[in-house]
mmCIF file of C-alpha atoms in Angstrom:
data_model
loop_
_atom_site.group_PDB
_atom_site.id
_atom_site.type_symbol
_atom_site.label_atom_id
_atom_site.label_comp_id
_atom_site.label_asym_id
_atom_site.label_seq_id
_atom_site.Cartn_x
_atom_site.Cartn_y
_atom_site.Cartn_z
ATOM 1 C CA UNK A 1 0.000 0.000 0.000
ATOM 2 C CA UNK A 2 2.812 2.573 0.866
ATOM 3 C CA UNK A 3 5.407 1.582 -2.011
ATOM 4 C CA UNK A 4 4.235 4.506 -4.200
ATOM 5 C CA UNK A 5 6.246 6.508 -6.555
ATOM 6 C CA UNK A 6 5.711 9.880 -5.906
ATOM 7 C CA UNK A 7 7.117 12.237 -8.761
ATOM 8 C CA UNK A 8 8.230 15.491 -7.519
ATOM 9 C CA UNK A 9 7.415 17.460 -11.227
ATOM 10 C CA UNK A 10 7.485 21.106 -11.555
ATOM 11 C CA UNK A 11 4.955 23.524 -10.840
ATOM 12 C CA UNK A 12 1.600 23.765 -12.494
ATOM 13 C CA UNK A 13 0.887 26.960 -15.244
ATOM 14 C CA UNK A 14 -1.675 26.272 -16.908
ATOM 15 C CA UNK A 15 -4.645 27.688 -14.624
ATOM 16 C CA UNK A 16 -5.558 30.570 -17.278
ATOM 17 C CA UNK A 17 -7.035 27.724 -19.741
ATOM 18 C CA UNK A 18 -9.859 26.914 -17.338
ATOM 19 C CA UNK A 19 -13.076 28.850 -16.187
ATOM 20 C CA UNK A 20 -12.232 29.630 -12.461
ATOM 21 C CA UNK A 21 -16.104 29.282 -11.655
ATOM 22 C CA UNK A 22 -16.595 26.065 -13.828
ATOM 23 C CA UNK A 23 -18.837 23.841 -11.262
ATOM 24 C CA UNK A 24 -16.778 20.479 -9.940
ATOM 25 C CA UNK A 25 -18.655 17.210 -10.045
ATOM 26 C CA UNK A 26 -18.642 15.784 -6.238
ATOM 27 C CA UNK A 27 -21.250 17.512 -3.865
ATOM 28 C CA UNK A 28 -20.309 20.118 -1.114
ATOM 29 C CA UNK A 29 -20.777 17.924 1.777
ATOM 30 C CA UNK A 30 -17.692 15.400 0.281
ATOM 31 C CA UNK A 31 -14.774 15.875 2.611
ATOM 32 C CA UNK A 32 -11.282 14.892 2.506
ATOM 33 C CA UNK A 33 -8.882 14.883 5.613
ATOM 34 C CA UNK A 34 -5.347 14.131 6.374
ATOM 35 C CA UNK A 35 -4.324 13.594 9.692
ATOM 36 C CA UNK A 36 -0.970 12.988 11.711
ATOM 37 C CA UNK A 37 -0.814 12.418 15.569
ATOM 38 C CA UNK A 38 2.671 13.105 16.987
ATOM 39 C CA UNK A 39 3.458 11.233 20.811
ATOM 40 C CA UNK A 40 2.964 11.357 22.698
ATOM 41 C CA UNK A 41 -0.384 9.254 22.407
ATOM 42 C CA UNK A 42 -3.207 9.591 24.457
ATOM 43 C CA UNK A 43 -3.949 6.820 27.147
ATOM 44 C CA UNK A 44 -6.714 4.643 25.146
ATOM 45 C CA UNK A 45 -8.676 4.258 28.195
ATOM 46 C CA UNK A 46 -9.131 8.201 28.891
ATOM 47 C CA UNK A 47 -11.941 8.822 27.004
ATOM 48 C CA UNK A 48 -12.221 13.077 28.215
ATOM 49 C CA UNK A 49 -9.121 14.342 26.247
ATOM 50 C CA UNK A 50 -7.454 17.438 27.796
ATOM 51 C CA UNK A 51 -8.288 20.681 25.338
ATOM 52 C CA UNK A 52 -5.589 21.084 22.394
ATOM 53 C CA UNK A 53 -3.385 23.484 22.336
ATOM 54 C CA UNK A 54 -3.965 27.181 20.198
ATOM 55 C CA UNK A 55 -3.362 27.268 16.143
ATOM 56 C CA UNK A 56 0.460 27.527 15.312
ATOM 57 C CA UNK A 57 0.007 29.142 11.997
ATOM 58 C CA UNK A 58 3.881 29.230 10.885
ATOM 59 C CA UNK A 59 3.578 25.879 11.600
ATOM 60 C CA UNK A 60 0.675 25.348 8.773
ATOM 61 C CA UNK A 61 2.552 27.024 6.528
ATOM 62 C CA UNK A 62 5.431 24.895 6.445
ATOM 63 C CA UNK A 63 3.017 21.585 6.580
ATOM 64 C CA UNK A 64 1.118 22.911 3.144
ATOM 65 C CA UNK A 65 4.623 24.304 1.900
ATOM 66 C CA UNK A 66 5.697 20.676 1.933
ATOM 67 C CA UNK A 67 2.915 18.707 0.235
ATOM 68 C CA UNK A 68 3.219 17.040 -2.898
ATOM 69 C CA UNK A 69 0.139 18.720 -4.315
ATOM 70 C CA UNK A 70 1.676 22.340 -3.846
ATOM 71 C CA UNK A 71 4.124 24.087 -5.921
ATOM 72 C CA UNK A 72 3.643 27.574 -3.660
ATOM 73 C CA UNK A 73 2.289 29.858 -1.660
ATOM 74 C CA UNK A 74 0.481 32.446 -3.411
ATOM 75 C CA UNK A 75 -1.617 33.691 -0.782
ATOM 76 C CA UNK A 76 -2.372 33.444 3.501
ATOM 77 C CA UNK A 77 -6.236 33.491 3.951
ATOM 78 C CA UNK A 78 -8.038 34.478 7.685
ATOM 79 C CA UNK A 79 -7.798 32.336 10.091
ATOM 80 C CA UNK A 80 -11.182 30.079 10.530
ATOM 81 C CA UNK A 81 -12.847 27.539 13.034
ATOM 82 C CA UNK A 82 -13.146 24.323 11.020
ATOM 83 C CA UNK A 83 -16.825 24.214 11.069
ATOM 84 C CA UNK A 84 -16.643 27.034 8.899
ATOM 85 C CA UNK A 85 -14.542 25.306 5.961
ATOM 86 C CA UNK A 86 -16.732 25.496 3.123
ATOM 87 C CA UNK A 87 -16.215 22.592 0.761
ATOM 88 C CA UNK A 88 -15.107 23.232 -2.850
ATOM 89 C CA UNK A 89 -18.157 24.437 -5.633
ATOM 90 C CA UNK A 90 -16.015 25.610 -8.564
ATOM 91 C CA UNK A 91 -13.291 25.096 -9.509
ATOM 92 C CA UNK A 92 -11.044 28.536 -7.788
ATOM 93 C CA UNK A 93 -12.069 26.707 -4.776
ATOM 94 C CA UNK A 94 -9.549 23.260 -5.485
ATOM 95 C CA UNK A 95 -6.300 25.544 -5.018
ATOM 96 C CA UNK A 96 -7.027 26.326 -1.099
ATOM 97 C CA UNK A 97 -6.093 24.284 1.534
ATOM 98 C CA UNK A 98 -6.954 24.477 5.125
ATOM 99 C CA UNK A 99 -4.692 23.007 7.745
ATOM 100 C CA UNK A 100 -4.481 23.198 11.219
ATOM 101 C CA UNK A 101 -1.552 22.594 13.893
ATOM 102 C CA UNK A 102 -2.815 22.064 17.839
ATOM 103 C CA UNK A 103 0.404 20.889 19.484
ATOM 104 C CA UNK A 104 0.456 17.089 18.601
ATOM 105 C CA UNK A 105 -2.555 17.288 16.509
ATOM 106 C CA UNK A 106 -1.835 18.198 12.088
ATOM 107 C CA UNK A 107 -4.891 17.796 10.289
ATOM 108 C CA UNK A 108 -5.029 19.017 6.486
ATOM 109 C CA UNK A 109 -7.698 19.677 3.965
ATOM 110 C CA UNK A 110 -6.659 19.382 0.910
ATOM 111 C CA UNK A 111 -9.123 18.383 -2.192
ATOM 112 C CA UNK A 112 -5.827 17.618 -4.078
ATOM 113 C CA UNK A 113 -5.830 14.299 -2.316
ATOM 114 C CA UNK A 114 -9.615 13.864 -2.990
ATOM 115 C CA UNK A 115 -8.935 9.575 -4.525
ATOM 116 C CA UNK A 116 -10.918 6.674 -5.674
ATOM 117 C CA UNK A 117 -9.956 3.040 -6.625
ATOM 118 C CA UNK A 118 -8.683 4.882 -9.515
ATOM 119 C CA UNK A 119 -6.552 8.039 -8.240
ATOM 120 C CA UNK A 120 -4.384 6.807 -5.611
ATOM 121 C CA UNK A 121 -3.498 10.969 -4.516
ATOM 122 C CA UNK A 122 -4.120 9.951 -1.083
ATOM 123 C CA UNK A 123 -1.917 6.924 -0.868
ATOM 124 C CA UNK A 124 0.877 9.136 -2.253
ATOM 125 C CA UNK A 125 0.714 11.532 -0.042
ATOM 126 C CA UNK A 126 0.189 9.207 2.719
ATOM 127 C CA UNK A 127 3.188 7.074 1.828
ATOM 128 C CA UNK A 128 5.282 10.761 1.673
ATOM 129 C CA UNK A 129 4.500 11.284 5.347
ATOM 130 C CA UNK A 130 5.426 8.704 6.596
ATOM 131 C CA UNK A 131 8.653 8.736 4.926
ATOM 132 C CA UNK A 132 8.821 12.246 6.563
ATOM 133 C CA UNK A 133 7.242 11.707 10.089
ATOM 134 C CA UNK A 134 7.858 8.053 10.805
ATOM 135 C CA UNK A 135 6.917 8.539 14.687
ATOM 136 C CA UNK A 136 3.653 9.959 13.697
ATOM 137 C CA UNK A 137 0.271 7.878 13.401
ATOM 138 C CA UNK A 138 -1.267 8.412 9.991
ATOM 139 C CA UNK A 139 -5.056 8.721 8.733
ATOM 140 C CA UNK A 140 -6.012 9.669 5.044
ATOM 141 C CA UNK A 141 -9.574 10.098 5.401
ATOM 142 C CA UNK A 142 -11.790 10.396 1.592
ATOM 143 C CA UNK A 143 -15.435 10.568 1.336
ATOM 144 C CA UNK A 144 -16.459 11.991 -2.181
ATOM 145 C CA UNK A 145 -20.337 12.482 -2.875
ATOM 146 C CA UNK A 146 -20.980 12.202 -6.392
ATOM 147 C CA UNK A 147 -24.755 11.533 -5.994
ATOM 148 C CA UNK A 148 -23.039 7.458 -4.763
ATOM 149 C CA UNK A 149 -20.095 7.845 -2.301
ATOM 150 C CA UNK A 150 -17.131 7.175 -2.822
ATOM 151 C CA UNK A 151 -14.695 5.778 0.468
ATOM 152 C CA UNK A 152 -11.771 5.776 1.542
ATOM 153 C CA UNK A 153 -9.701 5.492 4.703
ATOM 154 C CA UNK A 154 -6.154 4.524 5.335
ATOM 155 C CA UNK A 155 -4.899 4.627 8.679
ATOM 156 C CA UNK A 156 -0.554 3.677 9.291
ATOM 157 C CA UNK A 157 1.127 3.264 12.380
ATOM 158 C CA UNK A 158 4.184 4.060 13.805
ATOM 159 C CA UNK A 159 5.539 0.690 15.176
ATOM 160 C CA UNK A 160 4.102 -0.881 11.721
ATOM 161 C CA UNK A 161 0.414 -1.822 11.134
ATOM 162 C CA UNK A 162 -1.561 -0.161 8.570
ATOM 163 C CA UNK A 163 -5.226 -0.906 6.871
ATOM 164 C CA UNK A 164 -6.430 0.730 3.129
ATOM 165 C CA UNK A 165 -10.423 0.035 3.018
ATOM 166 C CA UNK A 166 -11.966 1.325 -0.215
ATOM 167 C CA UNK A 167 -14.593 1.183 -2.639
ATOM 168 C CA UNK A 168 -18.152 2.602 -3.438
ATOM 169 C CA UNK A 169 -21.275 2.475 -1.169
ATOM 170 C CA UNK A 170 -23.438 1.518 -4.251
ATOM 171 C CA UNK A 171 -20.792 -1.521 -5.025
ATOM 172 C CA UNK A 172 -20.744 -5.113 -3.621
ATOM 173 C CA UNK A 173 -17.987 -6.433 -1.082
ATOM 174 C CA UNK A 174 -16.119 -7.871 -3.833
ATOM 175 C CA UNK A 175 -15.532 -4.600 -5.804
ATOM 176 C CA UNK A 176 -13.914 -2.961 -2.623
ATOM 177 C CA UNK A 177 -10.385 -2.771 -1.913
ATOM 178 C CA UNK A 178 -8.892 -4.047 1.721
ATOM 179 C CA UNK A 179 -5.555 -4.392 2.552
ATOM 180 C CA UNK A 180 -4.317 -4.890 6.967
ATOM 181 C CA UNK A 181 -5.783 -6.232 9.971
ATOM 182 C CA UNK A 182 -8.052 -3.799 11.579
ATOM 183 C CA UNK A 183 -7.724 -6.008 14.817
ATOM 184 C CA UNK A 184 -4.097 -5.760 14.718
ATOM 185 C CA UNK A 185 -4.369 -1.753 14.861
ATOM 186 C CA UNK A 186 -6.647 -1.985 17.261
ATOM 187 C CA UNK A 187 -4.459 -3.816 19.600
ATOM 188 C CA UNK A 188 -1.513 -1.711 18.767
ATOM 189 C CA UNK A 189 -2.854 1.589 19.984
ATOM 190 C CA UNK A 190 -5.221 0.130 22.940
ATOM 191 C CA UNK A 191 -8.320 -0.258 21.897
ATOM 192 C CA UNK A 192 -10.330 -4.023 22.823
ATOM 193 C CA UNK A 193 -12.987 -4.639 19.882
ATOM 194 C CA UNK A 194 -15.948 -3.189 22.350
ATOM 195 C CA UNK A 195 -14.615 0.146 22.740
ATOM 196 C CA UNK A 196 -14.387 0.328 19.506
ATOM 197 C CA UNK A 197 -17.890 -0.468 18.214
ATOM 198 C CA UNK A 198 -19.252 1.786 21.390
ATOM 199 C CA UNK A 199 -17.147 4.632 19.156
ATOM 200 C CA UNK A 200 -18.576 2.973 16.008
ATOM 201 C CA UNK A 201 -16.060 0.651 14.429
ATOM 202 C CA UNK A 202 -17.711 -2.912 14.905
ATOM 203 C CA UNK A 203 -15.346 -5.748 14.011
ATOM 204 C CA UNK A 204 -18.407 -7.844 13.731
ATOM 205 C CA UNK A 205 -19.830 -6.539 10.879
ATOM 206 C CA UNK A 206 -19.199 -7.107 7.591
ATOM 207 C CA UNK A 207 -15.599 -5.599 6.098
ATOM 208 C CA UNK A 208 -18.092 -3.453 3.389
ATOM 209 C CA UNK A 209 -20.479 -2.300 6.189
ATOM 210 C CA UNK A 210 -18.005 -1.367 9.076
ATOM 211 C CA UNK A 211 -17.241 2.380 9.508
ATOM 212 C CA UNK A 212 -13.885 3.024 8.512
ATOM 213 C CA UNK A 213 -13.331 6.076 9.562
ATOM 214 C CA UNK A 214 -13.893 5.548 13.028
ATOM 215 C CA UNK A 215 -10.984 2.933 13.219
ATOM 216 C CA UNK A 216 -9.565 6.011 11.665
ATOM 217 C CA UNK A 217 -10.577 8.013 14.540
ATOM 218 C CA UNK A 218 -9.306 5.783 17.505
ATOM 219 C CA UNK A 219 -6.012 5.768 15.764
ATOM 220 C CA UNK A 220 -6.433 9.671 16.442
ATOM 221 C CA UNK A 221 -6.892 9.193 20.424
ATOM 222 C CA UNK A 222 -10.594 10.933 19.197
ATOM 223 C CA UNK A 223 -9.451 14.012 17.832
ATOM 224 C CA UNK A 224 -10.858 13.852 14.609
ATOM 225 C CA UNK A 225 -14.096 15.736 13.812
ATOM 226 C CA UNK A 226 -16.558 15.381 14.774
ATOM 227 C CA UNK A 227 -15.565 12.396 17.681
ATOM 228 C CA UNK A 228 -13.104 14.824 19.067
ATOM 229 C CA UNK A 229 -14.702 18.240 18.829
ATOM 230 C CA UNK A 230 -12.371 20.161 16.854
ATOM 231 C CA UNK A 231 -14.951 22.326 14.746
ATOM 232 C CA UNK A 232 -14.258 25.670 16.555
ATOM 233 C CA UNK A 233 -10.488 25.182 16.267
ATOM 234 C CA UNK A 234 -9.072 27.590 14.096
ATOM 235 C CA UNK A 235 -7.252 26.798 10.796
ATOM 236 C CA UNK A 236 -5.053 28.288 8.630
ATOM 237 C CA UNK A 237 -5.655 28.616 4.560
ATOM 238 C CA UNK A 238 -3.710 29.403 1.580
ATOM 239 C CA UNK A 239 -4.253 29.833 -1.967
ATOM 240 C CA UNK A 240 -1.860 27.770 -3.616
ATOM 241 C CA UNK A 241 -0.379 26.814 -7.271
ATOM 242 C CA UNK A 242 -0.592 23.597 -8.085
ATOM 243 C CA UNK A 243 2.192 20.801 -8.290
ATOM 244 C CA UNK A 244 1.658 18.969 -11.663
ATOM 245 C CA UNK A 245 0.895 16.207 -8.918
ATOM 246 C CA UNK A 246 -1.828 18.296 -7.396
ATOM 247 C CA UNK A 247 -3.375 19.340 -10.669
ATOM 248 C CA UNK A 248 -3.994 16.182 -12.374
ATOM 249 C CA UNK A 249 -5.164 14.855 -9.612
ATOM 250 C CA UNK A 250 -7.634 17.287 -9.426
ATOM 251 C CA UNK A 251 -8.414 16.559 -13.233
ATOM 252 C CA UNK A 252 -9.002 13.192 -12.186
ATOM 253 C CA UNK A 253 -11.780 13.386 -9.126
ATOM 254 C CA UNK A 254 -13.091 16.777 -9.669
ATOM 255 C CA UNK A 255 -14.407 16.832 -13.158
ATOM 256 C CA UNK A 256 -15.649 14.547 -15.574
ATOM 257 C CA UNK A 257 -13.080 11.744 -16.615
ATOM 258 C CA UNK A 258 -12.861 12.080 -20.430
#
């Protein structure tokens, strides 16, 4: 899952050839997410987390500066609580990303890393952070709404497990993509298999019907939205120019394939 070749191509130009308020395909309440945890970890059986720690917005800078879908900086946006993101409607709205730094908590928003069975963006970047942050537990979280969902949630660990669960909620078992042991995560950061179907991630259930992002958020000690309550946390954004990474994979989940 994390052996990816990730090209590091030059910047992308060619923004002037499109309509900057040409409608994208998926719906606005699609959302795509990724999220490192630094240690240390939260004690699995504290459920009340202690508050997180104030936006460190030099810190965002440097976390969107270094992601394989950016080329640059163009522009710092206002600060904003999460739960005011709005989700991308045209297409000036794929070049900002959101990202926000509370102490041990880095969560991104980036529609650059929007994926399906497809466009593997997420696994690439992904695979890139934990080449850069190998201490740091991993979630790429994808849920893209084009009238049938598309999901997606990858969740790597530190000390070595990792799970990929894929596919379409209008698709059979078979057409879905799994790769780990969910049970052996779950042991790894603490969690016994009732705890985590009381947060929503039943082991009993069918791989196709389980709730994949909520393994997702127990790898995250519950700080992920909305389990951990992070909506009026601020966040940075920033206009960006594309990567040629970050635009075609843009190309490839936002608009019509040709």
């Amino acid at each position: 899952m994390t052996e990816v070749d990730v090209p590091e191509g030059p910047g992308h130009d060619d923004e002037a050839e499109h309509d900057p308020d040409e409608e994208v395909q998926p719906w606005r309440h699609s959302e795509v997410s990724l999220t490192l945890l630094f240690p240390p970890f939260p004690d699995p059986d504290v459920t009340e987390r202690e508050p997180l720690p104030a936006h460190d917005p030099v810190r965002a800078r440097r976390v969107v500066e270094e992601l394989g879908t950016v080329a640059e900086v163009l522009e710092q946006l206002p600060e904003r609580p999460v739960g005011d993101l709005a989700w991308p409607s045209v297409r000036a709205d794929l070049d900002v990303v959101a990202v926000g730094c509370w102490g041990g908590v880095v969560m991104v928003f980036e529609p650059a890393l929007g994926s399906d069975l497809l466009c593997a963006a997420m696994t690439a970047e992904v695979a890139r952070q934990r080449a850069r942050h190998p201490e740091a537990r991993i979630v790429g979280s994808v849920e893209l709404d084009y009238g049938n969902r598309y999901l997606e949630e990858q969740v790597l660990l530190p000390t070595g497990q990792e799970v990929f669960a894929g596919g379409w909620d209008c698709d059979d078992e078979d057409a879905w993509s799994f790769v780990g042991d969910p049970r052996e995560v779950l042991r790894a950061i603490g969690v016994d298999r009732e705890t985590a179907a009381e947060v929503g991630f039943d082991l009993d259930a069918a791989p196709r019907d389980r709730t994949w992002s909520d393994l997702g958020v127990l790898a995250l000690g519950r700080h992920r939205r909305p389990a951990g309550g992070v909506e009026e946390r601020h966040v940075s954004s920033f206009r960006v120019r594309r990567s040629r990474e970050g635009a075609d994979n843009l190309a490839e989940v936002w608009f019509p394939r040709s």
